[in-house]
JSON list of C-alpha atoms in Angstrom, two decimals:
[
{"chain": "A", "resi": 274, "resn": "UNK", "atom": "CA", "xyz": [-14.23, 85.25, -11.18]},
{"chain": "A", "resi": 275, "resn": "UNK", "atom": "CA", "xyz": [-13.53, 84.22, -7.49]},
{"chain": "A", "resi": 276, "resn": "UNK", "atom": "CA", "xyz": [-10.36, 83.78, -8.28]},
{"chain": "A", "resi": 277, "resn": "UNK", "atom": "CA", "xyz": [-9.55, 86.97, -9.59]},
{"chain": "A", "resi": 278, "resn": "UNK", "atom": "CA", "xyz": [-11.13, 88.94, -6.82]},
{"chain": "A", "resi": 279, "resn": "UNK", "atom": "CA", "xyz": [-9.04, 86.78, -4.84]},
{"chain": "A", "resi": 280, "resn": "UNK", "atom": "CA", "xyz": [-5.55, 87.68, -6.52]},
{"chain": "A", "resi": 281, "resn": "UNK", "atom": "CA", "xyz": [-6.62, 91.61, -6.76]},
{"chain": "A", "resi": 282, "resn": "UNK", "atom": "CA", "xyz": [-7.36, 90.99, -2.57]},
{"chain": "A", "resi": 283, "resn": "UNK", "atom": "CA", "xyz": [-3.40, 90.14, -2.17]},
{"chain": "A", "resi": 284, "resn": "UNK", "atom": "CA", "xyz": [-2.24, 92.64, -4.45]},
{"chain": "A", "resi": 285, "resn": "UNK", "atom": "CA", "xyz": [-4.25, 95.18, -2.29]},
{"chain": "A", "resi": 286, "resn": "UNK", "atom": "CA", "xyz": [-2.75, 93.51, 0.99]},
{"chain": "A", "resi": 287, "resn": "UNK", "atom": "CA", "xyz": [0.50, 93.85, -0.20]},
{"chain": "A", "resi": 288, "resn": "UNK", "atom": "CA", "xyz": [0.34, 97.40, -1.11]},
{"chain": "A", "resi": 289, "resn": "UNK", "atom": "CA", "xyz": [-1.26, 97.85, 1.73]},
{"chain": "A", "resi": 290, "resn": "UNK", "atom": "CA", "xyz": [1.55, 96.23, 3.61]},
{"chain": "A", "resi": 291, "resn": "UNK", "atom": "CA", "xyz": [4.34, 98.43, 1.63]},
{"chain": "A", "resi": 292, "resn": "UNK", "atom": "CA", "xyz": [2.69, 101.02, 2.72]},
{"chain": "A", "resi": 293, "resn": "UNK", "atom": "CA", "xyz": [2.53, 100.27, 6.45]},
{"chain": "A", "resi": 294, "resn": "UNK", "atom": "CA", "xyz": [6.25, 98.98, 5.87]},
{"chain": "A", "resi": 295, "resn": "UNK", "atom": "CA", "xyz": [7.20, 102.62, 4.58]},
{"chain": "A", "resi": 296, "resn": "UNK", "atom": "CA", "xyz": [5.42, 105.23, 7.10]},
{"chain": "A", "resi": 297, "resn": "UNK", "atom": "CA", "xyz": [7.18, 102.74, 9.86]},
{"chain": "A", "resi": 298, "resn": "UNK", "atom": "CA", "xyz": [10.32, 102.99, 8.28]},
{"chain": "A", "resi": 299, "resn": "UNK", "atom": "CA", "xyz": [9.68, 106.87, 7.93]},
{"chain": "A", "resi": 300, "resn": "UNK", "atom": "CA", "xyz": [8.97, 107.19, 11.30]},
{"chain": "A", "resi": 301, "resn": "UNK", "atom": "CA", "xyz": [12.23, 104.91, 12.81]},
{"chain": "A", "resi": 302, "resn": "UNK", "atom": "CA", "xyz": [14.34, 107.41, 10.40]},
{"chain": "A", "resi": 303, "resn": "UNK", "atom": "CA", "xyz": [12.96, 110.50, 11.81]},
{"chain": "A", "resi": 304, "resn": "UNK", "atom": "CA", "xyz": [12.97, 109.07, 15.48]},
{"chain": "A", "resi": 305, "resn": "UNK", "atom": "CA", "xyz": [16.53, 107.89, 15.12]},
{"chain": "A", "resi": 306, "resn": "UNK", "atom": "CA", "xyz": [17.99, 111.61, 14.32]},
{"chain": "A", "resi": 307, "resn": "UNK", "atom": "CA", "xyz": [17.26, 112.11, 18.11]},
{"chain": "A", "resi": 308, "resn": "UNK", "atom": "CA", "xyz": [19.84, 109.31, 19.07]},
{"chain": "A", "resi": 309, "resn": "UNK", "atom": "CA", "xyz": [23.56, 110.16, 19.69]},
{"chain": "A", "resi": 310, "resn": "UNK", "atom": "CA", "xyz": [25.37, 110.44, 16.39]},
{"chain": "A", "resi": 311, "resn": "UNK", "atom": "CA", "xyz": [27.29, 107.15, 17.48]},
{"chain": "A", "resi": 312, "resn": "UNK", "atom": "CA", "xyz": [24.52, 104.74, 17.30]},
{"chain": "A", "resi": 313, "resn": "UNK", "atom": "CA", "xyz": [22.56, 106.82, 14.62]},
{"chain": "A", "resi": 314, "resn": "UNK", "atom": "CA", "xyz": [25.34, 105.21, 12.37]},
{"chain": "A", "resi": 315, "resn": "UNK", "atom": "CA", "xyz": [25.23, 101.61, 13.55]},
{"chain": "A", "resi": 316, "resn": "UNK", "atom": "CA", "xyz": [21.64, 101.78, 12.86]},
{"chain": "A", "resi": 317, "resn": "UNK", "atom": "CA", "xyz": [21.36, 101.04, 9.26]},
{"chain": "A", "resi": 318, "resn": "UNK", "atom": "CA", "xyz": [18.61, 101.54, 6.57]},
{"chain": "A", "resi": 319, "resn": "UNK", "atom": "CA", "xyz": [18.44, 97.88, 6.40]},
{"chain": "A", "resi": 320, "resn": "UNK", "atom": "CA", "xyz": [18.64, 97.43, 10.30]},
{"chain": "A", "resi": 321, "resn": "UNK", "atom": "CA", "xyz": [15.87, 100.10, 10.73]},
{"chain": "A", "resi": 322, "resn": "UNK", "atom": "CA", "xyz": [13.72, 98.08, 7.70]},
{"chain": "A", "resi": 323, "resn": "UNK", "atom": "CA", "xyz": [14.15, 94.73, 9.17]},
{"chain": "A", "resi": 324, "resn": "UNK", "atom": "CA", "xyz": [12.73, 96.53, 12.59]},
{"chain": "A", "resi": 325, "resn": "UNK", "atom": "CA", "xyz": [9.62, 97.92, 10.29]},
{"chain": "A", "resi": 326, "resn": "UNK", "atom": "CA", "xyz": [8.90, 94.52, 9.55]},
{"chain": "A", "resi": 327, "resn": "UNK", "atom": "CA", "xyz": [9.31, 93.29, 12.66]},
{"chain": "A", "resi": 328, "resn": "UNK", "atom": "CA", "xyz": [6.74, 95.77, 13.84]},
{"chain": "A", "resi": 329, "resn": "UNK", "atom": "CA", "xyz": [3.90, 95.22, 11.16]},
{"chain": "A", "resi": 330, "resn": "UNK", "atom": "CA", "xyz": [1.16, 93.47, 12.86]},
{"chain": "A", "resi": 331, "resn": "UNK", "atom": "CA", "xyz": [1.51, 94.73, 16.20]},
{"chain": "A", "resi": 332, "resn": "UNK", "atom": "CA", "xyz": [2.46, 91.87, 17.66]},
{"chain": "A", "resi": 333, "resn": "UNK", "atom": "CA", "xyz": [5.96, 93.18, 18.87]},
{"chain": "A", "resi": 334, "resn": "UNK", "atom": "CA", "xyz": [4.59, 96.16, 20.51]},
{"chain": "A", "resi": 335, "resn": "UNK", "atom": "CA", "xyz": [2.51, 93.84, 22.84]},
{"chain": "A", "resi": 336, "resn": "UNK", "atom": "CA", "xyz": [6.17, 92.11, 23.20]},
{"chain": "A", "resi": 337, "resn": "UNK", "atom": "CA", "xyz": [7.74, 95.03, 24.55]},
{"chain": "A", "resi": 338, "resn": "UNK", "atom": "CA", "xyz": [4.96, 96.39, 26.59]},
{"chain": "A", "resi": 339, "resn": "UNK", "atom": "CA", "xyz": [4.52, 93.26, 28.54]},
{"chain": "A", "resi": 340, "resn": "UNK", "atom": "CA", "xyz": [8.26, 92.80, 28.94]},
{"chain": "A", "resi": 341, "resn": "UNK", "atom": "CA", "xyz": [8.43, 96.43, 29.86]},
{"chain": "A", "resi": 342, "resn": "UNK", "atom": "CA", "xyz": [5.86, 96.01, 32.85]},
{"chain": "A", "resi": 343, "resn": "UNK", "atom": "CA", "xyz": [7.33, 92.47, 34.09]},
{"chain": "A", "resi": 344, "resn": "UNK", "atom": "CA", "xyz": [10.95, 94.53, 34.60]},
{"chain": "A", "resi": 345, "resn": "UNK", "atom": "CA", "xyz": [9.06, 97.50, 36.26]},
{"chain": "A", "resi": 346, "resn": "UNK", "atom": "CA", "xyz": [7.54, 95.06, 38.39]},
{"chain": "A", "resi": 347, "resn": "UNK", "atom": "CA", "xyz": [10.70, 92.58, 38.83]},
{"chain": "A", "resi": 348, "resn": "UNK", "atom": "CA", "xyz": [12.84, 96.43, 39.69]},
{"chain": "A", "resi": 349, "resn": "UNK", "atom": "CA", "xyz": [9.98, 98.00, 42.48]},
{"chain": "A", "resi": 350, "resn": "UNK", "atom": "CA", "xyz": [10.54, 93.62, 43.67]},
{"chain": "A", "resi": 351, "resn": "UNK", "atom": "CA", "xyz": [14.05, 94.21, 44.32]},
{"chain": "A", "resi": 352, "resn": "UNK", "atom": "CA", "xyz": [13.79, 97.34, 46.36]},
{"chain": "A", "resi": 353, "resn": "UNK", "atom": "CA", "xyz": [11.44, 96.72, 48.14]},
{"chain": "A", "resi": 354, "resn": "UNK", "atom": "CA", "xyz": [13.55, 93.46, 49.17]},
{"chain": "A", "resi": 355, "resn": "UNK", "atom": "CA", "xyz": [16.57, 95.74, 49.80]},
{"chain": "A", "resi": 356, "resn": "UNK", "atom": "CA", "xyz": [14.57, 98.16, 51.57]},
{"chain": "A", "resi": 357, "resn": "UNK", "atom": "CA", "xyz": [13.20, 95.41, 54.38]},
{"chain": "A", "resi": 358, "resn": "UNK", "atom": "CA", "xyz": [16.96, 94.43, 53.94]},
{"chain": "A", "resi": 359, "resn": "UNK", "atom": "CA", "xyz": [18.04, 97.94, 55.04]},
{"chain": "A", "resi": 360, "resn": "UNK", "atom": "CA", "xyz": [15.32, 98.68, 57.74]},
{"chain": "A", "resi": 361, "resn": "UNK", "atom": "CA", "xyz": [15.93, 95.26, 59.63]},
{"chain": "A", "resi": 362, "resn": "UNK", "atom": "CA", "xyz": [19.52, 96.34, 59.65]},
{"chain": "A", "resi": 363, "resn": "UNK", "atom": "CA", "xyz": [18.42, 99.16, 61.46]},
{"chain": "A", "resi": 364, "resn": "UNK", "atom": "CA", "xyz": [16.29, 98.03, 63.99]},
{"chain": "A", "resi": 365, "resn": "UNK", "atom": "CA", "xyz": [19.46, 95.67, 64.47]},
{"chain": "A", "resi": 366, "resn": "UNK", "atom": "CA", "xyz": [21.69, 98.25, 65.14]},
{"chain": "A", "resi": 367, "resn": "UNK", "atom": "CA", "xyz": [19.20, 100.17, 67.23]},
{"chain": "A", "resi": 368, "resn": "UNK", "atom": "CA", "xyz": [18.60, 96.74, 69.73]},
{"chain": "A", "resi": 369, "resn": "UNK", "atom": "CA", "xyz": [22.23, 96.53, 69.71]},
{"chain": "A", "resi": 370, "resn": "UNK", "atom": "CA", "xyz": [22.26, 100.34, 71.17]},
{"chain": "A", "resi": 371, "resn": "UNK", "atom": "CA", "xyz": [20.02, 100.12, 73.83]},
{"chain": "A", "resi": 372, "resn": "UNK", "atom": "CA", "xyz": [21.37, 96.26, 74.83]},
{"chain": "A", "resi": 373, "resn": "UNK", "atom": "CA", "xyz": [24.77, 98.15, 75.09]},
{"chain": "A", "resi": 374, "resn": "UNK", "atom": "CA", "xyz": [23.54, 100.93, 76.72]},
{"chain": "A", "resi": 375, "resn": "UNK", "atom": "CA", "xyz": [21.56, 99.26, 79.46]},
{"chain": "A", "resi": 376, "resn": "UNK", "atom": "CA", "xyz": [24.77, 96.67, 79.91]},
{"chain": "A", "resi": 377, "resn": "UNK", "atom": "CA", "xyz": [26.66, 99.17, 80.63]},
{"chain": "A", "resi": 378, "resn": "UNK", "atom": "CA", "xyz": [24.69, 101.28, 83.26]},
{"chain": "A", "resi": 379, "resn": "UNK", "atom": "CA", "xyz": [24.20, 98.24, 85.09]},
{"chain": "A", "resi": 380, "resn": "UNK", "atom": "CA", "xyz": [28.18, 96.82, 85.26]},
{"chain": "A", "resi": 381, "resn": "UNK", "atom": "CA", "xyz": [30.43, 98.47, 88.27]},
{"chain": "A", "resi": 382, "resn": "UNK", "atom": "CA", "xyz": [33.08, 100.40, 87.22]},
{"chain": "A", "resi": 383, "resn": "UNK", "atom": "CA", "xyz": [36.24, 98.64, 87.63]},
{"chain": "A", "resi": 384, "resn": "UNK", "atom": "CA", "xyz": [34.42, 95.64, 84.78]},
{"chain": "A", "resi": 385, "resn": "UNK", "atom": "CA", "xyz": [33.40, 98.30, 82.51]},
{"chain": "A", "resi": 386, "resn": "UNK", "atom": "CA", "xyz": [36.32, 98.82, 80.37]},
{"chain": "A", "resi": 387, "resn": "UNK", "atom": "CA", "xyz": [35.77, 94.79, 79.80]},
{"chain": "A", "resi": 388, "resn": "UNK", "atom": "CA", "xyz": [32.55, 95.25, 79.09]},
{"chain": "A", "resi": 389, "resn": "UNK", "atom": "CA", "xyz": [33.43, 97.61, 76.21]},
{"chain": "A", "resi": 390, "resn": "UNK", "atom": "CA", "xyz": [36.12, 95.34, 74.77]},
{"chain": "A", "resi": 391, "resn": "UNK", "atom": "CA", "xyz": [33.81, 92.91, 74.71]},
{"chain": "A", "resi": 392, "resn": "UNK", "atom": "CA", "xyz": [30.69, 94.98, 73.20]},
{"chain": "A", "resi": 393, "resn": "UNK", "atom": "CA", "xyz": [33.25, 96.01, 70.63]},
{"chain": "A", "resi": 394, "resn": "UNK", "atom": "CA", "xyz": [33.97, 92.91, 68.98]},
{"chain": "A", "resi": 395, "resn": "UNK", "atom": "CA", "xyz": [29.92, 92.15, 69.21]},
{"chain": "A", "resi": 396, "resn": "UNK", "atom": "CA", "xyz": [29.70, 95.72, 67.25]},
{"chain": "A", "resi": 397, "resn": "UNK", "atom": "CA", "xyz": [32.13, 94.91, 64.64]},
{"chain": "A", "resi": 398, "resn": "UNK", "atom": "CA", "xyz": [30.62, 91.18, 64.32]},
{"chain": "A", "resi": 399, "resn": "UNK", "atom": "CA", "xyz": [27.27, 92.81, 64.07]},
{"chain": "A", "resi": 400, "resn": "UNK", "atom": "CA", "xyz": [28.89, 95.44, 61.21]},
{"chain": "A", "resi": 401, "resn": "UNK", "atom": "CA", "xyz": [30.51, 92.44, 59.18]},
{"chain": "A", "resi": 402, "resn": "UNK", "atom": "CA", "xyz": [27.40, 90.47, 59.03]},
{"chain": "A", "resi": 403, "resn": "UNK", "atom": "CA", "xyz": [25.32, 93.54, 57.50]},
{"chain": "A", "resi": 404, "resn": "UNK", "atom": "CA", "xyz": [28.15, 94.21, 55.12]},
{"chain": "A", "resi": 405, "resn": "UNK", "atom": "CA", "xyz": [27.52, 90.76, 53.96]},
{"chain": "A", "resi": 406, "resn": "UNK", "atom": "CA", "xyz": [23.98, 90.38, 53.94]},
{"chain": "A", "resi": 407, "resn": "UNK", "atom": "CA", "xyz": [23.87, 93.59, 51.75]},
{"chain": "A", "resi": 408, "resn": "UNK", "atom": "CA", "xyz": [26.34, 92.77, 49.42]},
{"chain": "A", "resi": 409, "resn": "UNK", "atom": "CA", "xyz": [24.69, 89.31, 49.16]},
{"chain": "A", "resi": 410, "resn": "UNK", "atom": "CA", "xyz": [21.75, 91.35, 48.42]},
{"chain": "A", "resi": 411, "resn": "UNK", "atom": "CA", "xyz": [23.49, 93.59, 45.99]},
{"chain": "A", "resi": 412, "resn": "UNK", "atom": "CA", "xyz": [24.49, 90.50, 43.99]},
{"chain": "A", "resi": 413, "resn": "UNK", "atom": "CA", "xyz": [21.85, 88.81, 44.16]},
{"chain": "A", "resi": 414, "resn": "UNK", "atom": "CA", "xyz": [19.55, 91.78, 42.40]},
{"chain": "A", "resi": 415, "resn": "UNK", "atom": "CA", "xyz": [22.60, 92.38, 39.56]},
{"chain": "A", "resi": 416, "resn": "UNK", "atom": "CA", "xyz": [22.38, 88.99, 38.91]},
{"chain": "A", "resi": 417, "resn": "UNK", "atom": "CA", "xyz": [18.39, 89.04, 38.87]},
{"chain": "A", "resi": 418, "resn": "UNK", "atom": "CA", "xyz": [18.30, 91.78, 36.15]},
{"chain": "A", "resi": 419, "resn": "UNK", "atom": "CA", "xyz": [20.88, 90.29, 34.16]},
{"chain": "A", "resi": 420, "resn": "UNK", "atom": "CA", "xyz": [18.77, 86.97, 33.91]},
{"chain": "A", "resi": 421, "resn": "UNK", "atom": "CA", "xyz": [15.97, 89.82, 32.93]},
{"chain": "A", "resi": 422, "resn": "UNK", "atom": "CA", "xyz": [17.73, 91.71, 30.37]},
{"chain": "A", "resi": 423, "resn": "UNK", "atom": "CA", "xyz": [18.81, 87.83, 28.90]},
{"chain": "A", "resi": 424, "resn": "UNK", "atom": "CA", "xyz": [15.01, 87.06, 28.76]},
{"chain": "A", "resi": 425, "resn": "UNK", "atom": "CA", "xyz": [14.14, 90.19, 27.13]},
{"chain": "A", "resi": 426, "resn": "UNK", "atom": "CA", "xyz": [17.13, 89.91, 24.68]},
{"chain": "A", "resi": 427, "resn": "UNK", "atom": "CA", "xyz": [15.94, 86.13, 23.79]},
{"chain": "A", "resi": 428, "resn": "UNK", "atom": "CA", "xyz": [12.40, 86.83, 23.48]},
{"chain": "A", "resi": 429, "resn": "UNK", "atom": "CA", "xyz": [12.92, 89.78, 20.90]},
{"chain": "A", "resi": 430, "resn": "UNK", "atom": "CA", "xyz": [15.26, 87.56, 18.91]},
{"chain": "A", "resi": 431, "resn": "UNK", "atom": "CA", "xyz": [12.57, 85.10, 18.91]},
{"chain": "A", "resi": 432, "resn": "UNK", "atom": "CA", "xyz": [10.16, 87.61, 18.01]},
{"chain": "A", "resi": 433, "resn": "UNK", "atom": "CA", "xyz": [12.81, 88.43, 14.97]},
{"chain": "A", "resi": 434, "resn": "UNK", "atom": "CA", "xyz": [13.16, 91.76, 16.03]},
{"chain": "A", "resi": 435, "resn": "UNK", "atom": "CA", "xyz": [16.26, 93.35, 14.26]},
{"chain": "A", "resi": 436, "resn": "UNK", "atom": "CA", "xyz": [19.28, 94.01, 16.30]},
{"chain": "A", "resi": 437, "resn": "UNK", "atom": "CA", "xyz": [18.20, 91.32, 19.51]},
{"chain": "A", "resi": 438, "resn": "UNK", "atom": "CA", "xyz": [20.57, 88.93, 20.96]},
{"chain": "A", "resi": 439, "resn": "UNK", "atom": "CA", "xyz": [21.63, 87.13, 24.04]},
{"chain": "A", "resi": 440, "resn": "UNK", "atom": "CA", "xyz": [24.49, 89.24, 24.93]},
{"chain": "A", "resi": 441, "resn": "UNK", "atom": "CA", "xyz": [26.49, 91.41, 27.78]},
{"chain": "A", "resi": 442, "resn": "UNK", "atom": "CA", "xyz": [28.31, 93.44, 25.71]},
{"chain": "A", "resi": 443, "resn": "UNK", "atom": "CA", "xyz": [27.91, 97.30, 26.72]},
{"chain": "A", "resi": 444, "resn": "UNK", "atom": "CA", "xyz": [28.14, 98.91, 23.43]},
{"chain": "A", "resi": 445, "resn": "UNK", "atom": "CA", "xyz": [25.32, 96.42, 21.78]},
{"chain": "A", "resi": 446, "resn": "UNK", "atom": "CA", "xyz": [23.22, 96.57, 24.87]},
{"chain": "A", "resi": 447, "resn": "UNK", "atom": "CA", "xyz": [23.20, 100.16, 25.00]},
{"chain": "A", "resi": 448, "resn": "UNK", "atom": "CA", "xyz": [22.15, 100.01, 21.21]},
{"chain": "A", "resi": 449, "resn": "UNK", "atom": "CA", "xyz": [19.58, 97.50, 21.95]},
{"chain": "A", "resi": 450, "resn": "UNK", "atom": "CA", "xyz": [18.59, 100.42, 24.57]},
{"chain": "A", "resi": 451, "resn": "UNK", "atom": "CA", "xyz": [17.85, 102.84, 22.13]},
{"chain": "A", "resi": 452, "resn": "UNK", "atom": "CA", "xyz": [15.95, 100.07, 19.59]},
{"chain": "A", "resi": 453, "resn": "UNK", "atom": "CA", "xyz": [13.73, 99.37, 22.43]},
{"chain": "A", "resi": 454, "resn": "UNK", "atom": "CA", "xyz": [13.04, 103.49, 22.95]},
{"chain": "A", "resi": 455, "resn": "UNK", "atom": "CA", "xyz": [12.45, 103.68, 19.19]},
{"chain": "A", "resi": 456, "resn": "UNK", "atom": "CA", "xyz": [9.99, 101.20, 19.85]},
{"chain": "A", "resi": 457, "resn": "UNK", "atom": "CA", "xyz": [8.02, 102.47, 23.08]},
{"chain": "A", "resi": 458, "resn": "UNK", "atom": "CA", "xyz": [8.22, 106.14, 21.08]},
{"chain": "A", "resi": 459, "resn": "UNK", "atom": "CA", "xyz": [6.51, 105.06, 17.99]},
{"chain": "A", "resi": 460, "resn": "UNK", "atom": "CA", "xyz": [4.25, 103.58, 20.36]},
{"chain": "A", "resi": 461, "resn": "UNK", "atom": "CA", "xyz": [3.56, 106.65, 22.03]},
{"chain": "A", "resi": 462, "resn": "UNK", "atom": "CA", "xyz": [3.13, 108.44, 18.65]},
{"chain": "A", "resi": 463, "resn": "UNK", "atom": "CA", "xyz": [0.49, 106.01, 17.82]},
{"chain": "A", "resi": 464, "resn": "UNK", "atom": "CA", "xyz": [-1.34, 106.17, 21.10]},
{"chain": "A", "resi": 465, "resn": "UNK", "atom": "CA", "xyz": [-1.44, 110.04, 21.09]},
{"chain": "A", "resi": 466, "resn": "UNK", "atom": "CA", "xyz": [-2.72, 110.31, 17.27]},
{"chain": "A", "resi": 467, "resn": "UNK", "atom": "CA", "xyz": [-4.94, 107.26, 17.35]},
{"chain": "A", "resi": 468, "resn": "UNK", "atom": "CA", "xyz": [-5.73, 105.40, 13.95]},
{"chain": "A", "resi": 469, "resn": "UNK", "atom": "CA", "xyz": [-4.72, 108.57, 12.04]},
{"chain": "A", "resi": 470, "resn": "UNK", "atom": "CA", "xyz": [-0.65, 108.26, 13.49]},
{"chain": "A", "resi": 471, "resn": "UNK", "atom": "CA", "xyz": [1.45, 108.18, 10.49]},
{"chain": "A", "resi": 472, "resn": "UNK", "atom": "CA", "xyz": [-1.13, 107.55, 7.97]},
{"chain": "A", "resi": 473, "resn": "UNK", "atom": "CA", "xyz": [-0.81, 104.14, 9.04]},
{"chain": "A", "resi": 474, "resn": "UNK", "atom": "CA", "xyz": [-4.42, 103.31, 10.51]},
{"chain": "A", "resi": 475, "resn": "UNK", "atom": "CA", "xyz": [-3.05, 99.61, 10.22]},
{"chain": "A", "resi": 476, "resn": "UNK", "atom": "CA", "xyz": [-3.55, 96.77, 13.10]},
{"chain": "A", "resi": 477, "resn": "UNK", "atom": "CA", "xyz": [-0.06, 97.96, 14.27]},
{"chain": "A", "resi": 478, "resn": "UNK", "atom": "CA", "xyz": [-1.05, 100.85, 16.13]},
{"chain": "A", "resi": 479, "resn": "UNK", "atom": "CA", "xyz": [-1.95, 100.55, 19.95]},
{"chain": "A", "resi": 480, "resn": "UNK", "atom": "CA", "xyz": [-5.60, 101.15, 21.24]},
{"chain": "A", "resi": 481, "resn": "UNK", "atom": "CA", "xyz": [-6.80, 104.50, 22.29]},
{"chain": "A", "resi": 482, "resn": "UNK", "atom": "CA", "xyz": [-7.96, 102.90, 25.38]},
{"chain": "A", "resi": 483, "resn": "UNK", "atom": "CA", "xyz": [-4.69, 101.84, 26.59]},
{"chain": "A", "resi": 484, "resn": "UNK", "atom": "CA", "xyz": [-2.92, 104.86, 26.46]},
{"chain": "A", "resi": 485, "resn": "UNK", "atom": "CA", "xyz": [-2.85, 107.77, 29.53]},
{"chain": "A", "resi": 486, "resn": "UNK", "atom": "CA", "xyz": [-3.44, 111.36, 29.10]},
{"chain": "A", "resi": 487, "resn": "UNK", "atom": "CA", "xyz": [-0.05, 111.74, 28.10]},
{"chain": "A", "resi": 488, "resn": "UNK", "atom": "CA", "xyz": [-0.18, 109.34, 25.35]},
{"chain": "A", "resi": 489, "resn": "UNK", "atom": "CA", "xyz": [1.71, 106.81, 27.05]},
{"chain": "A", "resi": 490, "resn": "UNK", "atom": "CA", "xyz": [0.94, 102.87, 27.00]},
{"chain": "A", "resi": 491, "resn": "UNK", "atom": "CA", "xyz": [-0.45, 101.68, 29.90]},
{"chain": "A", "resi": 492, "resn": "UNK", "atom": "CA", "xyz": [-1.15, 98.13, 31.32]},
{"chain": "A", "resi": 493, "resn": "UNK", "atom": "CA", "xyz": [-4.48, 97.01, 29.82]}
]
């Protein structure tokens, strides 16, 4: 008798499984009609099913939303690293000014055109070494979110989320783009209809609690 309960319990779990697996499906198809018509075609009824099943048990929403917050927080990093960057530059120049300045109202005439020449070339050293600090700076936070968008790309390949690779091609990382919107949307449409989104009411769907007043996720 045990037994038998027990085999009518996984038929029930797998319906009730096919069913989550279909209203998620539903919901990628109707989400993916507001995607350019170029990448609505790349993104297959088998690409979009393998992504349903991906996205069963929840798990892969946690996935995004934490690798969502780490690049927010690795992207305000960066600026603010550029911004100090950018303001010591200008306090720089500014001390350069007013070392010029007061140089040049204390030198007698006949040495100032010297002078000049001379603060001249300290100017344009001064220039080259901010040009180079910046664009050190510049590649230095390209190179950072590349390593980021490589993480991201690994972990939802490890996570066997359809469509995820290691790579730097622009056409498949701008599809990868719009697989991770899909994602944070149906999110969203979960947060903003509770347990009732999609019919689903499954484990899938994201806690009332961590959504804002616009229905998006939010850090828990």
């Amino acid at each position: 008798m045990e037994r038998y309960a027990g085999a009518l319990e996984e038929v029930a779990d797998g319906a009730r499984q096919q069913e989550r697996h279909y209203q998620l499906l539903s919901a990628l198809q109707s989400l993916v009609k507001e995607l350019p018509s170029s990448f609505q075609q790349r993104l297959s009824y088998t690409t979009l099913s393998d992504l349903a099943l991906a996205l069963l048990d929840g798990t892969v929403f946690e996935i995004v939303q934490g690798l969502l917050e780490i690049q927010h927080l690795t992207e305000k990093s960066l600026y603010n690293q550029r911004l100090r960057l950018q303001n010591e530059h200008r306090v720089l120049r500014q001390a350069l000014r007013q070392k010029h300045q007061e140089a040049q109202q204390a030198c007698r005439p006949h040495n100032l055109p010297v002078l000049q020449a001379a603060q001249q070339q300290e100017l344009q050293a001064v220039e080259h070494r901010i040009h180079e600090e910046q664009r050190a700076m510049d590649r230095k936070i390209v190179l950072e979110l590349d390593r980021k968008v490589a993480d991201q790309q690994s972990t939802l390949e490890k996570a066997g989320v359809a469509g995820f690779y290691v790579t730097t091609n622009p056409q498949e990382l701008m599809l990868q783009m719009n697989l991770l919107e899909l994602i944070r949307k149906l999110q969203q449409r979960g947060c903003r209809a509770g347990k009732a989104a999609l019919g689903l009411g499954g484990p899938w769907q994201p806690p009332a609690a961590q959504c804002d007043q616009k229905g998006s996720p939010v850090p828990p």
